[in-house]
Amino acid sequence: CDKALAINPNHAFAWHNRGIALDDLGRYQEAVESYEEALRLDPDSFSAFERKLEALDRLEGWLKARRPPNAYVELFQLVGVTEKRLHIFICHRLKKALGDDESQWWAKGIPKDIRTKCQARREDSPRREPVYNYTDLIDLKDIMDANWRFFNEDFQRVKGEFKSKKEFLDAVIRLNEIRNIVMHPVRSLPTGDDLVSARHMREVVEQFCGPG
């Protein structure tokens, strides 16, 4: 894989295979990054999309096995993995519905205020990641809300957990509030209810981001 990438760094399948090799070696974070590159080059690669989600699961398990039980640690992990799954899935769904080109899924699917904010953040960032990477968790809620027609079928998988679109999106807002607690621990302490809510949303997002 590395030899193929040395020759052609824009070879999506080579990045895909590199992710598999790293996954097999237990280098899950690097595997996730390789699948991300494969998806950047070939957004239609559902295999890379699925394998990335699986690698995230294994990374989560690896972290859990090596960290002591702690409410902050578990909440950080739960919120992080849940946000990452939504982030990947929303992009995949918008590209499938509106088209892979940035002038299609990004321009038509992302509300203008979010596009403007992300572009400004990217300009200020030395790393210059793909512009979508500068979204926040609360932005993902607004993106789904603005494009609900593309997510309604996915919502049917979790309708037993939430009676309406509003209840589901309110739960994402609640998860964002928990994220703020985790990221700013001097302002507030996590509660048992926070942990229950984060665990519940982790399970719900697993269902919501099922095959589609």
mmCIF file of C-alpha atoms in Angstrom:
data_model
loop_
_atom_site.group_PDB
_atom_site.id
_atom_site.type_symbol
_atom_site.label_atom_id
_atom_site.label_comp_id
_atom_site.label_asym_id
_atom_site.label_seq_id
_atom_site.Cartn_x
_atom_site.Cartn_y
_atom_site.Cartn_z
ATOM 1 C CA CYS A 1 0.000 0.000 0.000
ATOM 2 C CA ASP A 2 2.732 2.448 0.975
ATOM 3 C CA LYS A 3 4.615 1.738 -2.249
ATOM 4 C CA ALA A 4 1.474 2.368 -4.303
ATOM 5 C CA LEU A 5 0.840 5.613 -2.413
ATOM 6 C CA ALA A 6 4.440 6.729 -2.940
ATOM 7 C CA ILE A 7 3.801 6.423 -6.666
ATOM 8 C CA ASN A 8 0.276 7.872 -6.595
ATOM 9 C CA PRO A 9 -0.860 9.525 -3.336
ATOM 10 C CA ASN A 10 -4.323 10.085 -4.855
ATOM 11 C CA HIS A 11 -5.078 6.370 -5.197
ATOM 12 C CA ALA A 12 -8.264 5.906 -3.144
ATOM 13 C CA PHE A 13 -8.143 2.097 -3.151
ATOM 14 C CA ALA A 14 -4.558 2.122 -1.876
ATOM 15 C CA TRP A 15 -5.640 4.318 1.056
ATOM 16 C CA HIS A 16 -8.540 1.920 1.637
ATOM 17 C CA ASN A 17 -6.167 -1.067 1.725
ATOM 18 C CA ARG A 18 -3.724 0.800 3.940
ATOM 19 C CA GLY A 19 -6.571 1.335 6.400
ATOM 20 C CA ILE A 20 -7.304 -2.408 6.428
ATOM 21 C CA ALA A 21 -3.639 -3.228 7.040
ATOM 22 C CA LEU A 22 -3.368 -0.730 9.903
ATOM 23 C CA ASP A 23 -6.649 -1.973 11.354
ATOM 24 C CA ASP A 24 -5.267 -5.530 11.370
ATOM 25 C CA LEU A 25 -2.177 -4.273 13.210
ATOM 26 C CA GLY A 26 -4.338 -2.635 15.873
ATOM 27 C CA ARG A 27 -3.328 0.874 14.781
ATOM 28 C CA TYR A 28 -6.917 2.040 14.790
ATOM 29 C CA GLN A 29 -6.424 5.814 14.785
ATOM 30 C CA GLU A 30 -4.149 5.596 11.746
ATOM 31 C CA ALA A 31 -6.630 3.227 10.098
ATOM 32 C CA VAL A 32 -9.434 5.763 10.592
ATOM 33 C CA GLU A 33 -7.267 8.480 9.038
ATOM 34 C CA SER A 34 -6.513 6.249 6.023
ATOM 35 C CA TYR A 35 -10.205 5.506 5.489
ATOM 36 C CA GLU A 36 -10.908 9.243 5.726
ATOM 37 C CA GLU A 37 -8.402 9.874 2.939
ATOM 38 C CA ALA A 38 -9.958 7.084 0.864
ATOM 39 C CA LEU A 39 -13.374 8.699 1.327
ATOM 40 C CA ARG A 40 -12.023 12.125 0.429
ATOM 41 C CA LEU A 41 -10.753 10.703 -2.866
ATOM 42 C CA ASP A 42 -13.736 8.406 -3.457
ATOM 43 C CA PRO A 43 -16.815 9.610 -1.518
ATOM 44 C CA ASP A 44 -18.904 6.763 -2.986
ATOM 45 C CA SER A 45 -16.791 4.056 -1.319
ATOM 46 C CA PHE A 46 -19.311 2.567 1.076
ATOM 47 C CA SER A 47 -16.726 -0.075 2.017
ATOM 48 C CA ALA A 48 -14.382 2.641 3.294
ATOM 49 C CA PHE A 49 -17.324 4.311 5.064
ATOM 50 C CA GLU A 50 -18.314 1.074 6.851
ATOM 51 C CA ARG A 51 -14.737 0.117 7.684
ATOM 52 C CA LYS A 52 -14.133 3.555 9.160
ATOM 53 C CA LEU A 53 -17.107 3.151 11.491
ATOM 54 C CA GLU A 54 -15.852 -0.319 12.481
ATOM 55 C CA ALA A 55 -12.358 1.052 13.152
ATOM 56 C CA LEU A 56 -13.899 3.758 15.339
ATOM 57 C CA ASP A 57 -15.629 1.021 17.345
ATOM 58 C CA ARG A 58 -12.331 -0.810 17.836
ATOM 59 C CA LEU A 59 -10.586 2.435 18.781
ATOM 60 C CA GLU A 60 -13.299 3.093 21.349
ATOM 61 C CA GLY A 61 -12.833 -0.380 22.842
ATOM 62 C CA TRP A 62 -9.057 0.042 22.900
ATOM 63 C CA LEU A 63 -9.336 3.343 24.760
ATOM 64 C CA LYS A 64 -11.879 1.958 27.212
ATOM 65 C CA ALA A 65 -9.615 -0.973 28.101
ATOM 66 C CA ARG A 66 -6.694 1.347 28.867
ATOM 67 C CA ARG A 67 -8.355 4.153 30.758
ATOM 68 C CA PRO A 68 -9.500 4.005 34.379
ATOM 69 C CA PRO A 69 -13.238 4.277 35.044
ATOM 70 C CA ASN A 70 -13.996 7.957 35.321
ATOM 71 C CA ALA A 71 -17.132 9.932 34.479
ATOM 72 C CA TYR A 72 -15.196 12.549 32.525
ATOM 73 C CA VAL A 73 -13.259 9.936 30.567
ATOM 74 C CA GLU A 74 -16.375 7.949 29.668
ATOM 75 C CA LEU A 75 -18.340 11.063 28.730
ATOM 76 C CA PHE A 76 -15.479 12.368 26.591
ATOM 77 C CA GLN A 77 -15.319 9.034 24.809
ATOM 78 C CA LEU A 78 -19.092 8.699 24.369
ATOM 79 C CA VAL A 79 -19.563 12.221 23.044
ATOM 80 C CA GLY A 80 -16.506 12.018 20.793
ATOM 81 C CA VAL A 81 -17.445 8.759 19.113
ATOM 82 C CA THR A 82 -21.110 9.783 18.756
ATOM 83 C CA GLU A 83 -20.190 13.141 17.202
ATOM 84 C CA LYS A 84 -17.714 11.466 14.840
ATOM 85 C CA ARG A 85 -20.297 8.956 13.644
ATOM 86 C CA LEU A 86 -22.872 11.663 12.969
ATOM 87 C CA HIS A 87 -20.247 13.785 11.224
ATOM 88 C CA ILE A 88 -19.263 10.952 8.848
ATOM 89 C CA PHE A 89 -22.821 9.812 8.225
ATOM 90 C CA ILE A 90 -24.281 13.260 7.513
ATOM 91 C CA CYS A 91 -21.600 13.977 4.918
ATOM 92 C CA HIS A 92 -22.166 10.576 3.305
ATOM 93 C CA ARG A 93 -25.935 11.064 3.204
ATOM 94 C CA LEU A 94 -25.721 14.579 1.719
ATOM 95 C CA LYS A 95 -23.284 13.444 -0.968
ATOM 96 C CA LYS A 96 -25.575 10.566 -1.833
ATOM 97 C CA ALA A 97 -28.602 12.870 -2.052
ATOM 98 C CA LEU A 98 -27.095 15.996 -3.619
ATOM 99 C CA GLY A 99 -23.895 14.932 -5.380
ATOM 100 C CA ASP A 100 -20.239 14.490 -4.480
ATOM 101 C CA ASP A 101 -18.969 17.819 -5.764
ATOM 102 C CA GLU A 102 -18.527 20.611 -3.233
ATOM 103 C CA SER A 103 -20.790 22.821 -5.362
ATOM 104 C CA GLN A 104 -23.541 20.249 -4.751
ATOM 105 C CA TRP A 105 -23.548 18.690 -1.253
ATOM 106 C CA TRP A 106 -21.637 21.509 0.491
ATOM 107 C CA ALA A 107 -23.252 24.469 -1.251
ATOM 108 C CA LYS A 108 -26.790 23.053 -1.286
ATOM 109 C CA GLY A 109 -26.843 20.982 1.895
ATOM 110 C CA ILE A 110 -24.967 23.109 4.428
ATOM 111 C CA PRO A 111 -26.727 26.264 5.679
ATOM 112 C CA LYS A 112 -24.949 29.451 4.604
ATOM 113 C CA ASP A 113 -24.102 30.634 8.129
ATOM 114 C CA ILE A 114 -22.383 27.319 8.888
ATOM 115 C CA ARG A 115 -20.474 27.415 5.586
ATOM 116 C CA THR A 116 -19.279 30.936 6.334
ATOM 117 C CA LYS A 117 -18.167 30.029 9.860
ATOM 118 C CA CYS A 118 -16.320 26.895 8.737
ATOM 119 C CA GLN A 119 -14.545 28.697 5.905
ATOM 120 C CA ALA A 120 -13.394 31.407 8.334
ATOM 121 C CA ARG A 121 -12.115 28.780 10.760
ATOM 122 C CA ARG A 122 -10.251 27.015 7.986
ATOM 123 C CA GLU A 123 -8.584 30.276 6.956
ATOM 124 C CA ASP A 124 -7.379 30.759 10.543
ATOM 125 C CA SER A 125 -6.173 27.163 10.919
ATOM 126 C CA PRO A 126 -2.561 26.256 10.113
ATOM 127 C CA ARG A 127 -3.608 22.684 9.294
ATOM 128 C CA ARG A 128 -6.139 23.582 6.593
ATOM 129 C CA GLU A 129 -8.339 20.498 7.035
ATOM 130 C CA PRO A 130 -11.310 19.888 4.703
ATOM 131 C CA VAL A 131 -13.772 22.682 5.428
ATOM 132 C CA TYR A 132 -16.494 20.304 6.693
ATOM 133 C CA ASN A 133 -14.166 19.265 9.528
ATOM 134 C CA TYR A 134 -14.672 22.685 11.106
ATOM 135 C CA THR A 135 -18.319 22.025 11.970
ATOM 136 C CA ASP A 136 -19.417 21.732 15.607
ATOM 137 C CA LEU A 137 -21.771 19.133 17.048
ATOM 138 C CA ILE A 138 -24.560 21.712 17.229
ATOM 139 C CA ASP A 139 -23.958 22.469 13.529
ATOM 140 C CA LEU A 140 -24.680 18.829 12.720
ATOM 141 C CA LYS A 141 -28.096 19.237 14.361
ATOM 142 C CA ASP A 142 -28.823 22.300 12.207
ATOM 143 C CA ILE A 143 -27.625 20.541 9.045
ATOM 144 C CA MET A 144 -29.948 17.593 9.700
ATOM 145 C CA ASP A 145 -32.813 19.941 10.497
ATOM 146 C CA ALA A 146 -32.334 21.828 7.205
ATOM 147 C CA ASN A 147 -32.134 18.586 5.196
ATOM 148 C CA TRP A 148 -34.542 16.384 7.104
ATOM 149 C CA ARG A 149 -36.072 14.978 3.919
ATOM 150 C CA PHE A 150 -32.807 13.108 3.384
ATOM 151 C CA PHE A 151 -32.724 11.775 6.966
ATOM 152 C CA ASN A 152 -36.370 10.915 7.576
ATOM 153 C CA GLU A 153 -35.909 7.324 6.432
ATOM 154 C CA ASP A 154 -32.944 6.952 8.793
ATOM 155 C CA PHE A 155 -35.063 8.380 11.609
ATOM 156 C CA GLN A 156 -37.516 5.507 11.227
ATOM 157 C CA ARG A 157 -34.829 3.220 12.707
ATOM 158 C CA VAL A 158 -34.922 5.165 16.000
ATOM 159 C CA LYS A 159 -38.585 6.182 16.064
ATOM 160 C CA GLY A 160 -39.177 3.850 19.005
ATOM 161 C CA GLU A 161 -36.717 5.959 21.004
ATOM 162 C CA PHE A 162 -38.126 9.351 19.949
ATOM 163 C CA LYS A 163 -41.667 10.234 18.968
ATOM 164 C CA SER A 164 -40.740 13.066 16.630
ATOM 165 C CA LYS A 165 -37.974 14.757 14.709
ATOM 166 C CA LYS A 166 -37.992 17.525 17.347
ATOM 167 C CA GLU A 167 -37.358 15.034 20.168
ATOM 168 C CA PHE A 168 -34.434 13.550 18.265
ATOM 169 C CA LEU A 169 -32.882 16.944 17.478
ATOM 170 C CA ASP A 170 -33.458 18.083 21.070
ATOM 171 C CA ALA A 171 -31.468 15.029 22.169
ATOM 172 C CA VAL A 172 -28.584 16.183 19.942
ATOM 173 C CA ILE A 173 -28.796 19.595 21.646
ATOM 174 C CA ARG A 174 -28.650 17.806 25.012
ATOM 175 C CA LEU A 175 -25.578 15.885 23.849
ATOM 176 C CA ASN A 176 -23.954 19.179 22.882
ATOM 177 C CA GLU A 177 -24.640 20.530 26.371
ATOM 178 C CA ILE A 178 -22.922 17.447 27.814
ATOM 179 C CA ARG A 179 -20.013 18.012 25.414
ATOM 180 C CA ASN A 180 -19.629 21.539 26.809
ATOM 181 C CA ILE A 181 -19.500 20.144 30.343
ATOM 182 C CA VAL A 182 -16.770 17.701 29.350
ATOM 183 C CA MET A 183 -14.735 20.339 27.508
ATOM 184 C CA HIS A 184 -15.114 22.951 30.277
ATOM 185 C CA PRO A 185 -15.027 20.962 33.548
ATOM 186 C CA VAL A 186 -14.305 24.043 35.684
ATOM 187 C CA ARG A 187 -17.730 25.433 34.830
ATOM 188 C CA SER A 188 -19.867 22.464 35.777
ATOM 189 C CA LEU A 189 -19.710 18.875 37.016
ATOM 190 C CA PRO A 190 -21.194 15.930 35.085
ATOM 191 C CA THR A 191 -24.148 14.174 36.675
ATOM 192 C CA GLY A 192 -25.444 10.633 36.527
ATOM 193 C CA ASP A 193 -28.164 11.869 34.167
ATOM 194 C CA ASP A 194 -25.493 13.216 31.811
ATOM 195 C CA LEU A 195 -23.894 9.797 31.618
ATOM 196 C CA VAL A 196 -27.235 8.077 31.029
ATOM 197 C CA SER A 197 -28.140 10.556 28.269
ATOM 198 C CA ALA A 198 -24.751 10.205 26.556
ATOM 199 C CA ARG A 199 -24.916 6.401 26.652
ATOM 200 C CA HIS A 200 -28.437 6.485 25.245
ATOM 201 C CA MET A 201 -27.452 8.778 22.373
ATOM 202 C CA ARG A 202 -24.457 6.576 21.600
ATOM 203 C CA GLU A 203 -26.841 3.634 21.115
ATOM 204 C CA VAL A 204 -29.393 5.722 19.192
ATOM 205 C CA VAL A 205 -26.802 7.078 16.767
ATOM 206 C CA GLU A 206 -25.616 3.510 16.155
ATOM 207 C CA GLN A 207 -29.143 2.751 14.933
ATOM 208 C CA PHE A 208 -29.626 6.065 13.107
ATOM 209 C CA CYS A 209 -26.398 5.666 11.158
ATOM 210 C CA GLY A 210 -27.211 2.136 10.081
ATOM 211 C CA PRO A 211 -26.778 0.914 6.492
ATOM 212 C CA GLY A 212 -28.520 3.159 4.018
#
